[in-house]
Tab-separated table of C-alpha atoms and ligand atoms in Angstrom:
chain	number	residue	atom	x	y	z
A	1	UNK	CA	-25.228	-47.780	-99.626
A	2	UNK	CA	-24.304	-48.475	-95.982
A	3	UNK	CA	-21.469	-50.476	-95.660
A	4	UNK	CA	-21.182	-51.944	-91.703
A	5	UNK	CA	-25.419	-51.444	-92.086
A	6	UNK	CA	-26.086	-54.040	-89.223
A	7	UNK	CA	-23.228	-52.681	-86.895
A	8	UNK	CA	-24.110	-50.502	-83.670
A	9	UNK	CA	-23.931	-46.951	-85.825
A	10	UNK	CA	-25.541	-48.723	-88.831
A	11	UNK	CA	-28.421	-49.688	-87.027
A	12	UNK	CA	-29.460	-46.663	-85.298
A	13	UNK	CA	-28.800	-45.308	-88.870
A	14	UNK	CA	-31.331	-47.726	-90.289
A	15	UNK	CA	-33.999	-46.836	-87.644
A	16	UNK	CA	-33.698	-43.402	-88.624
A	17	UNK	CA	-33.861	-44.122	-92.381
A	18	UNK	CA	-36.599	-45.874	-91.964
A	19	UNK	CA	-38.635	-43.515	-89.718
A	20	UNK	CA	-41.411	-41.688	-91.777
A	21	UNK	CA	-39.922	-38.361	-93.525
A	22	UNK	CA	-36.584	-38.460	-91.511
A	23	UNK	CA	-33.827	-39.637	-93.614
A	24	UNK	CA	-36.241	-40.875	-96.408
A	25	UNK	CA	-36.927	-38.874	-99.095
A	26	UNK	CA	-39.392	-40.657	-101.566
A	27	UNK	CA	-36.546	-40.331	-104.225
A	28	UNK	CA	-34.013	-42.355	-102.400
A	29	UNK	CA	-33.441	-45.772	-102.230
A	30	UNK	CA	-30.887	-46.928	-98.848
A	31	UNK	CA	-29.301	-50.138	-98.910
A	32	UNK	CA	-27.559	-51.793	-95.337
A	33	UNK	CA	-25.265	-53.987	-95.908
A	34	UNK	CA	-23.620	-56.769	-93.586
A	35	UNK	CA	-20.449	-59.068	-94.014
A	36	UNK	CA	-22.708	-61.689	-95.087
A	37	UNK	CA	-23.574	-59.759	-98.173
A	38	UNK	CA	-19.883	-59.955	-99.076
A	39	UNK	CA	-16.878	-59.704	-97.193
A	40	UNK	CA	-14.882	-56.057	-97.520
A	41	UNK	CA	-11.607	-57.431	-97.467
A	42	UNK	CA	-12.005	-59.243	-100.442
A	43	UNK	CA	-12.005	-56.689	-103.995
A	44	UNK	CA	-13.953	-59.068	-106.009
A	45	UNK	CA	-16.587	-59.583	-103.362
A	46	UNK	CA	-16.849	-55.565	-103.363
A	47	UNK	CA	-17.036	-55.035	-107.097
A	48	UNK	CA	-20.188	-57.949	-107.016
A	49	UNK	CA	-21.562	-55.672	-104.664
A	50	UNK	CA	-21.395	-51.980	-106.685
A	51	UNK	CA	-22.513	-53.901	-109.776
A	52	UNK	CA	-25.333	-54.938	-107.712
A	53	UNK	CA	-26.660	-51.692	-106.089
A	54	UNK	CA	-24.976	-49.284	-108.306
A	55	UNK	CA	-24.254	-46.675	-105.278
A	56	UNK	CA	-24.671	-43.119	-105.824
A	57	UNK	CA	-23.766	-42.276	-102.320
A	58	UNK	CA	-21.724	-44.359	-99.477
A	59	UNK	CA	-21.695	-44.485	-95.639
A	60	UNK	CA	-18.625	-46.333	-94.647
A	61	UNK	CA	-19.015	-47.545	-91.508
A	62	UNK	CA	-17.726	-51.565	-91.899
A	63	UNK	CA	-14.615	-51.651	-89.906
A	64	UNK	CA	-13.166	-54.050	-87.970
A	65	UNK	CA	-13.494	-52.505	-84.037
A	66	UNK	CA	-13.038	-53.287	-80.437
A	67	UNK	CA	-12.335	-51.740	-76.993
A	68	UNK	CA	-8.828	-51.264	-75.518
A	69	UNK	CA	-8.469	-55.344	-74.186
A	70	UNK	CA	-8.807	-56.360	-78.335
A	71	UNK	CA	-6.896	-53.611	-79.504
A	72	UNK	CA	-4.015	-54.591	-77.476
A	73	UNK	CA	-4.518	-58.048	-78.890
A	74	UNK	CA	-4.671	-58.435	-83.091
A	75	UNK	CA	-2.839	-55.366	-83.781
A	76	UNK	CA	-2.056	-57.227	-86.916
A	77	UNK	CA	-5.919	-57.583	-88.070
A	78	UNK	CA	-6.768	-54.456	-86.998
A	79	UNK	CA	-4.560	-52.768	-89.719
A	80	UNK	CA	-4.809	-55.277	-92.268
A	81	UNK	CA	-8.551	-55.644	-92.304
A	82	UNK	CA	-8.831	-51.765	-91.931
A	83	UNK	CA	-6.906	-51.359	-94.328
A	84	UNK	CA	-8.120	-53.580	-97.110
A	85	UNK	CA	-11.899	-52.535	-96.758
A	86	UNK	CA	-10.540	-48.938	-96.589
A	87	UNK	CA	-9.149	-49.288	-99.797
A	88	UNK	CA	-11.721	-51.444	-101.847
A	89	UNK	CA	-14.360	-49.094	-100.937
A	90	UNK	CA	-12.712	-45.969	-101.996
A	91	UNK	CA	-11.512	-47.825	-105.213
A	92	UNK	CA	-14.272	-48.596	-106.294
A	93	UNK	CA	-16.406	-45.499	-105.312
A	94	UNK	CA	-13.839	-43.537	-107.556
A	95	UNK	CA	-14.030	-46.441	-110.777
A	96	UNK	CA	-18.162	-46.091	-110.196
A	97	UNK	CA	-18.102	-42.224	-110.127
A	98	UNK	CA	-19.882	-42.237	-106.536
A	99	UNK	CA	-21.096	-38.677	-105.702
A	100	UNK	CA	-20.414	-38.898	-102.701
A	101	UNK	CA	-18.745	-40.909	-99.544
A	102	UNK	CA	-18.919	-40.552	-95.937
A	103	UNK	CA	-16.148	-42.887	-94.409
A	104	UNK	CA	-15.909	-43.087	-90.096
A	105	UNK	CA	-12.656	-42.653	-88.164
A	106	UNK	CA	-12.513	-42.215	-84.408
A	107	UNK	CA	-11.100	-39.461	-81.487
A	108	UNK	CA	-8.838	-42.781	-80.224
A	109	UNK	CA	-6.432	-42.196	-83.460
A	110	UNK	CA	-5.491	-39.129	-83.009
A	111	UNK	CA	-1.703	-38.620	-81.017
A	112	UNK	CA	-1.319	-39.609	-77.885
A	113	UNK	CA	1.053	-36.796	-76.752
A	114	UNK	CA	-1.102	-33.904	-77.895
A	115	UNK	CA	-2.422	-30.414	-76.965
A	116	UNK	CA	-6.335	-30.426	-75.864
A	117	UNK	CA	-8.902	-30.085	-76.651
A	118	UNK	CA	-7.943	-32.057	-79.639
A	119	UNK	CA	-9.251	-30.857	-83.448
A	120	UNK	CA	-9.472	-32.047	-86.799
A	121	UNK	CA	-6.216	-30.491	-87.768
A	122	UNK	CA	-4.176	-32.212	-85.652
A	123	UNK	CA	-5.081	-36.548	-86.321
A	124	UNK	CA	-1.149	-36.735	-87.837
A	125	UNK	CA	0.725	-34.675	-85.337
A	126	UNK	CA	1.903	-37.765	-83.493
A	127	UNK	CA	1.505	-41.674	-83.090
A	128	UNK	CA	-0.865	-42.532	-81.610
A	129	UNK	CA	-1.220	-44.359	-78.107
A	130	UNK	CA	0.501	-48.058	-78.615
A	131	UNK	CA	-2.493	-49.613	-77.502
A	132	UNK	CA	-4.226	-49.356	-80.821
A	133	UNK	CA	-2.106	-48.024	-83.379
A	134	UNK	CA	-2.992	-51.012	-85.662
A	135	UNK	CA	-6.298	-49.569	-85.883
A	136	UNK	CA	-5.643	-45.900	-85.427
A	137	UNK	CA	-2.860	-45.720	-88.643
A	138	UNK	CA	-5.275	-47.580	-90.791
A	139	UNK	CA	-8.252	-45.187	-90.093
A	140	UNK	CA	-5.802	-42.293	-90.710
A	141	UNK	CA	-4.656	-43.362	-93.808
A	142	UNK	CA	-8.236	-42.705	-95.114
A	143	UNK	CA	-8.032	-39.202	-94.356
A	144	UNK	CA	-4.867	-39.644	-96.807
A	145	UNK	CA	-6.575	-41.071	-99.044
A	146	UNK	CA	-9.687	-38.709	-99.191
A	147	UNK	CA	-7.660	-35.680	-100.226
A	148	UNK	CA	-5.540	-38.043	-102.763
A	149	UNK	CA	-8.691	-38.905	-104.075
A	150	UNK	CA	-10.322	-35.251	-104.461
A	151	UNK	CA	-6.985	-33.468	-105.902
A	152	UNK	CA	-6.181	-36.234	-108.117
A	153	UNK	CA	-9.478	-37.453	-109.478
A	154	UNK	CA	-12.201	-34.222	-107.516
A	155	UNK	CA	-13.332	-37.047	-105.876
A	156	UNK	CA	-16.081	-35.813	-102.680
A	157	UNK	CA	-14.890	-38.495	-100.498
A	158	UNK	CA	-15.250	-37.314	-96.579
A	159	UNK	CA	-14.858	-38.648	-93.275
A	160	UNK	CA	-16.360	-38.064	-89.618
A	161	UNK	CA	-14.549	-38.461	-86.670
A	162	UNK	CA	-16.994	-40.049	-83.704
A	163	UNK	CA	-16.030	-40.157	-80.090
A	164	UNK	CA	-17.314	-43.227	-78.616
A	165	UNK	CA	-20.378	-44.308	-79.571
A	166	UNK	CA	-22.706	-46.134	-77.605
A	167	UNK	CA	-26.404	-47.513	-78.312
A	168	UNK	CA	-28.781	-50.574	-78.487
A	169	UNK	CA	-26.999	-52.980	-81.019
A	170	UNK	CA	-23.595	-52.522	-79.334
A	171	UNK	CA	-21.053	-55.562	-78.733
A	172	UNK	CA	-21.755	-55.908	-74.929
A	173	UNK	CA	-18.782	-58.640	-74.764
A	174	UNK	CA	-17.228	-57.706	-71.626
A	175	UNK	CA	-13.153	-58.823	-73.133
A	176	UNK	CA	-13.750	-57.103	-76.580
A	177	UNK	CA	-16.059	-54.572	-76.438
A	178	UNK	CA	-15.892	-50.623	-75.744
A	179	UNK	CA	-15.979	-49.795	-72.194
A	180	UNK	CA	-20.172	-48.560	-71.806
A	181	UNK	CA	-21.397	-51.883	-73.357
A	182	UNK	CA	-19.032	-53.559	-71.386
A	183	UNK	CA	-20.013	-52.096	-68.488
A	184	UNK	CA	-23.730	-53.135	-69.033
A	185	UNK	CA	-23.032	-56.586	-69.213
A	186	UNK	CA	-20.872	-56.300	-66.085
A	187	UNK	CA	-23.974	-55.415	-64.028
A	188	UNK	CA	-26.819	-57.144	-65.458
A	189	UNK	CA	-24.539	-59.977	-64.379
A	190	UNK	CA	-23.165	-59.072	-61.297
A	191	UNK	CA	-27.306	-58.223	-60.743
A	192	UNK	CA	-28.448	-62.051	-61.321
A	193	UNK	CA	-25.266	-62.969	-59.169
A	194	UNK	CA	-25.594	-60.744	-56.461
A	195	UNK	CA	-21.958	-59.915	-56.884
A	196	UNK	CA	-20.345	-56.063	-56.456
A	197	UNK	CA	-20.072	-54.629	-59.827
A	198	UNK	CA	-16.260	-54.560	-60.594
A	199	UNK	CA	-14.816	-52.017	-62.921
A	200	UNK	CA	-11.860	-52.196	-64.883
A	201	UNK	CA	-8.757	-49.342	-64.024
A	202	UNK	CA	-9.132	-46.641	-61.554
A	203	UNK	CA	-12.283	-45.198	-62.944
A	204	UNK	CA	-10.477	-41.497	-63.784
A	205	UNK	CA	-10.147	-41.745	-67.343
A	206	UNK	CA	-12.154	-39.385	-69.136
A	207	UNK	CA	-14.217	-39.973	-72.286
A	208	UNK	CA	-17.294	-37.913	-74.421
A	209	UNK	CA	-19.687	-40.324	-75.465
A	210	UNK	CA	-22.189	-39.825	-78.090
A	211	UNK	CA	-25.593	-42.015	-78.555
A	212	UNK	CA	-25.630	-43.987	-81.969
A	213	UNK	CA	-29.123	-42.190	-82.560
A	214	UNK	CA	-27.734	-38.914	-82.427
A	215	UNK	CA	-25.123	-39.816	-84.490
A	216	UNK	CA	-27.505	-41.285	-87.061
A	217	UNK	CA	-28.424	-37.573	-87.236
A	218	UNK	CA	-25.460	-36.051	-87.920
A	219	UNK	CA	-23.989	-38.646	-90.122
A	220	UNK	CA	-27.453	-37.813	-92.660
A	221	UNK	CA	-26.878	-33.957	-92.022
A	222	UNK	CA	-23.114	-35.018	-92.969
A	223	UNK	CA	-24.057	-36.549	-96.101
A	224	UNK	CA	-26.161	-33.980	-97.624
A	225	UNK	CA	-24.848	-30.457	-95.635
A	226	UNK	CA	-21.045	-30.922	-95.236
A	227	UNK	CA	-19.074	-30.108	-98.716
A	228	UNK	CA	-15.489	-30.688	-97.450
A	229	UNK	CA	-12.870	-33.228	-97.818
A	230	UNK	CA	-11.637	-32.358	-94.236
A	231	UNK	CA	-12.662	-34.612	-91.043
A	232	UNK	CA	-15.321	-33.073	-88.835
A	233	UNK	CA	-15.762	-34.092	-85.843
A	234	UNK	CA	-19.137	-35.281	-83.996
A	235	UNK	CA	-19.236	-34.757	-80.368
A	236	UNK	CA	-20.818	-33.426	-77.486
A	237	UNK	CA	-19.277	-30.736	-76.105
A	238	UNK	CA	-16.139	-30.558	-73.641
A	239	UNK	CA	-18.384	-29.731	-70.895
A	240	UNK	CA	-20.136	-33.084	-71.537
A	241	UNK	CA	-17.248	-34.994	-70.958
A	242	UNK	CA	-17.474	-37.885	-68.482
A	243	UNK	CA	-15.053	-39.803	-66.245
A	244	UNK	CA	-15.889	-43.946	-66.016
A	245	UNK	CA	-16.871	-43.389	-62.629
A	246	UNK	CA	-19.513	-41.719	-63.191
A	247	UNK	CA	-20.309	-43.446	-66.712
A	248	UNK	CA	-20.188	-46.503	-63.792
A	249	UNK	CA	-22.830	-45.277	-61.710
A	250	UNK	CA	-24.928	-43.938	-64.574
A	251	UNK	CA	-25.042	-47.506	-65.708
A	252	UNK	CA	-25.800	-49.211	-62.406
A	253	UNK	CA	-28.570	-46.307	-61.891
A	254	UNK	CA	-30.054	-46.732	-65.190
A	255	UNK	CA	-30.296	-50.565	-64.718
A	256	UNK	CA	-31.395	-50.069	-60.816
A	257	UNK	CA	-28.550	-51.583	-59.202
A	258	UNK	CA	-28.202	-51.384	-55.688
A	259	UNK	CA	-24.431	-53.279	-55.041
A	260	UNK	CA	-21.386	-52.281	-54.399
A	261	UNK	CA	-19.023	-51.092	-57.038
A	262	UNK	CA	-15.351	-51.696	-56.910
A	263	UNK	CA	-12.353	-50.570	-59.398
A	264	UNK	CA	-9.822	-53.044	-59.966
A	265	UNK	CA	-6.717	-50.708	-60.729
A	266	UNK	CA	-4.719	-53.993	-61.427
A	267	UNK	CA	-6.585	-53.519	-64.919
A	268	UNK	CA	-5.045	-51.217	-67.527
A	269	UNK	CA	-6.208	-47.256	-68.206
A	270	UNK	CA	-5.877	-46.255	-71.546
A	271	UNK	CA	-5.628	-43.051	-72.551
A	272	UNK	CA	-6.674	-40.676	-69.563
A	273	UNK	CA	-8.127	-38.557	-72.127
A	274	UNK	CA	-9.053	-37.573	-75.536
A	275	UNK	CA	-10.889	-34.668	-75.049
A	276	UNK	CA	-11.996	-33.344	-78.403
A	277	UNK	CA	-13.410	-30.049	-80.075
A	278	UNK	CA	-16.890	-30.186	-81.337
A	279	UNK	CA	-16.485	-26.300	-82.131
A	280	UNK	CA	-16.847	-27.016	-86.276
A	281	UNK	CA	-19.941	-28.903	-85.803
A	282	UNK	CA	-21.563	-26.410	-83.769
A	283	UNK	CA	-20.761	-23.549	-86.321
A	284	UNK	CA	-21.679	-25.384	-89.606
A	285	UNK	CA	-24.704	-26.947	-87.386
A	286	UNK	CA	-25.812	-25.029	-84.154
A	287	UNK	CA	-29.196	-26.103	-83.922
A	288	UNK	CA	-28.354	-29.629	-83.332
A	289	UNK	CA	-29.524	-30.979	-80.005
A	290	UNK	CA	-27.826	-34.270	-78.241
A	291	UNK	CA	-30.147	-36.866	-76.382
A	292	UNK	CA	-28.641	-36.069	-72.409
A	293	UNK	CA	-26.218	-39.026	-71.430
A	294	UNK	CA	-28.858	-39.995	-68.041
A	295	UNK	CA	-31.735	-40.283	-70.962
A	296	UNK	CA	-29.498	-42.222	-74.013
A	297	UNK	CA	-28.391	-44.804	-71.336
A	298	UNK	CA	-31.796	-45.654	-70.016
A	299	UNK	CA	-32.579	-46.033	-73.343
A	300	UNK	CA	-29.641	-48.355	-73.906
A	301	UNK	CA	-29.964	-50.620	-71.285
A	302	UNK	CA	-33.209	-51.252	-71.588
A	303	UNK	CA	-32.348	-52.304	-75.227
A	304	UNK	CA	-29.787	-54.745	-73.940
A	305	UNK	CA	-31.894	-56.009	-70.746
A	306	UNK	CA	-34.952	-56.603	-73.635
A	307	UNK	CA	-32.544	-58.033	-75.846
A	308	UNK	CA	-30.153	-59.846	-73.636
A	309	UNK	CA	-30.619	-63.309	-75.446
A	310	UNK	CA	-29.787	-61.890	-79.114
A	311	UNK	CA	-27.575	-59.171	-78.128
A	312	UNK	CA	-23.734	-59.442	-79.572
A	313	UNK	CA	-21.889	-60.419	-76.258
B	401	NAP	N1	-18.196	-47.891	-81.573
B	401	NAP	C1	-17.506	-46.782	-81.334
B	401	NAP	O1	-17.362	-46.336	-80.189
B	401	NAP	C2	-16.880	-46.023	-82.460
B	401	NAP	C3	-16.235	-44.822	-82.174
B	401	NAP	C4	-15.671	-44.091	-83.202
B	401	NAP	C5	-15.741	-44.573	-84.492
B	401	NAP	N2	-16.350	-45.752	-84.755
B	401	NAP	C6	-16.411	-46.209	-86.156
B	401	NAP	O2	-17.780	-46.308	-86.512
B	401	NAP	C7	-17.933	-47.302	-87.513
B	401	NAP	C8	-19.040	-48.251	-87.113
B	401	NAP	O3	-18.661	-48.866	-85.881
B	401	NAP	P1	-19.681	-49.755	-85.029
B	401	NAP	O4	-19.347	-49.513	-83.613
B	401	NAP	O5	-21.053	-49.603	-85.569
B	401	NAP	O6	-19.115	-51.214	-85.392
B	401	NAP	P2	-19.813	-52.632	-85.174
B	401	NAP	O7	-21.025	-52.526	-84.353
B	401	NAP	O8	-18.713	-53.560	-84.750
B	401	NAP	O9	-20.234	-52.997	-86.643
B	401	NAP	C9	-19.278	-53.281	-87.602
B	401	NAP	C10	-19.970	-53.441	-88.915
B	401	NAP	O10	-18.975	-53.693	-89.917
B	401	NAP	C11	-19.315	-54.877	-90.604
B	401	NAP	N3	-18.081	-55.560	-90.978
B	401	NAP	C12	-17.050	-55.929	-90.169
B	401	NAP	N4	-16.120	-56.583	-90.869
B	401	NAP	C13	-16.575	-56.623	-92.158
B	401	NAP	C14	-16.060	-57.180	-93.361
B	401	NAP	N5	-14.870	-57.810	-93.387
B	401	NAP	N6	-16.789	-57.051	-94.482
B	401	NAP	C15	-17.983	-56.428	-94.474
B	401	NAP	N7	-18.518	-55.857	-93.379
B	401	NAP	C16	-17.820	-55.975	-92.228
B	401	NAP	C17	-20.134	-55.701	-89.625
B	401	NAP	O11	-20.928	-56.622	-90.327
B	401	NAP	P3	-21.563	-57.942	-89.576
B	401	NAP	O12	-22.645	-57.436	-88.666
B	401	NAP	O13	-22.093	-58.773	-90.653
B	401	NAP	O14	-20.411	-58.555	-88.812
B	401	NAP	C18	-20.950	-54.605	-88.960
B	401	NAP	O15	-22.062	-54.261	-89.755
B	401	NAP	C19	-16.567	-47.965	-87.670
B	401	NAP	O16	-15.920	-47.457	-88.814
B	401	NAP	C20	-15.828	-47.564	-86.414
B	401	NAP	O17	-14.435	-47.522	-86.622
B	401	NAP	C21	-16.938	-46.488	-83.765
């Protein structure tokens, strides 16, 4: 059962399910869910849906998420929401004796005042940066609650720790949404306008960004290779690391926009970086390839161009 199954990382997870011998063994049944199917937040709405499906293994990937602008913003629903399908989930996985559950946090929770490259030992060292601690405390509370879980009751509950994804099914909104997507909107539009492409902050900040297909991947090699309660992270390597500049002009290239670009430094940062380790996941996994940034963009915008009309915005 994949919970947040019609989300950006559900979706690409659902291609790859569904692609013949990938993810599908004839013995295994997947099931996507959405918020329509029944809301997270809501423990009765939950338990309908494990007596329904009767899970034997979970994704977790329903969250409620946003870029920096919305973080900033509903602090207050970012924790409370996090928190509550957080919990549900993992109560209920533990009352139906679920083998197994996956469950997603992010690089942007770990501290803000840290050592780099950042690892999986080090998510409580510190708050995290203001601008989304509502979020960032309630994904790090289910680390908390994953080794709760497995000492008190040998529960295998898990959980992955993404840098930013990006992919077709993304929320392109340009106010809410992470800063690729955002970015994509910003000059399919300043395209049909024949306006420079502005970009919000100095363009400096640095950020690894992983494609939601290869992440598919590793969240299925996750789910039946990794036998550990601790947080692995899933990331291209430090070398791969990008600054928005050049995420920028990848973008504009990709699309085959010719304009100007300008960076409004007015507009707020973030963190500079959050350069992370992906050393674990090449040891326990060193065969795995990543799709190269140039290629999973193309492939991106084209989704959104095709898509522009349906497309979360
Ligand atoms: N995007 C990133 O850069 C990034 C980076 C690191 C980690 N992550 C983590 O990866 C996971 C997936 O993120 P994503 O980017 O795929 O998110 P997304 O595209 O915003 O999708 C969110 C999913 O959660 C579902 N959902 C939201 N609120 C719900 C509720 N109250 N009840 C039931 N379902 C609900 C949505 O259902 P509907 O479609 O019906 O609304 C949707 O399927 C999250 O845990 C996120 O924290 C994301």
């Amino acid at each position: 059962m994949v919970t947040g199954g019609t989300g950006l990382v559900g979706s690409a997870l659902k291609k790859l399910a569904q692609a013949d011998g990938a993810a599908n063994p004839a013995d295994e049944r997947w099931v996507f869910l959405s918020s329509k199917d029944g809301d997270l937040r809501d423990p009765v709405a939950v338990r309908t849906l494990f007596e329904r499906h009767r899970p034997t293994h979970i994704i977790h990937l329903a969250a409620m998420v946003g870029g920096l602008f919305k973080n900033m913003k509903y602090k207050v629903e970012f924790w409370r929401d996090n928190v509550a399908m957080n919990d549900n989930v993992l109560t209920l996985a533990k009352e139906y004796k679920v083998r197994k559950v996956v469950s997603c946090l992010s690089t942007c929770i770990f501290p803000d005042k840290t050592s780099y490259p950042i690892d999986e030992t080090m998510i409580h060292n510190g708050p995290p940066h203001p601008s989304n601690e509502g979020y960032a405390y309630a994904k790090r509370m289910v680390d908390v609650q994953n080794r709760a879980y497995a000492e008190e009751y040998g529960c295998a509950f898990t959980s992955v720790i993404p840098t930013n994804v990006f992919g077709p099914h993304d929320n392109y909104s340009i106010e809410d949404g992470h800063v690729l997507p955002g970015l994509m909107h910003k000059v399919h539009l300043a395209q049909q306008r024949s306006e420079p492409l502005t970009v919000w902050g100095t363009g400096r900040p640095l950020r690894q960004f992983i494609f939601s297909e290869d992440l598919a991947r590793l969240f299925v090699w996750v789910l039946r290779e990794y036998h550990s309660v601790e947080p692995i992270i899933l990331s291209v390597g430090e070398d791969d690391e990008v600054d928005i500049k050049t995420a920028a002009l990848t973008v504009a290239s990709a699309m085959g926009f010719t304009g100007g670009v300008v960076f409004d430094a007015t507009k707020s940062d973030g963190q500079y970086k959050k350069t992370a380790s992906n050393a674990k996941l090449r040891a326990l996994n060193p065969s795995f390839r990543f799709t190269p940034f140039a290629d999973a963009v193309a492939i991106t915008t084209k989704w959104f161009v095709d898509n522009y009309a349906t497309a979360r915005k």
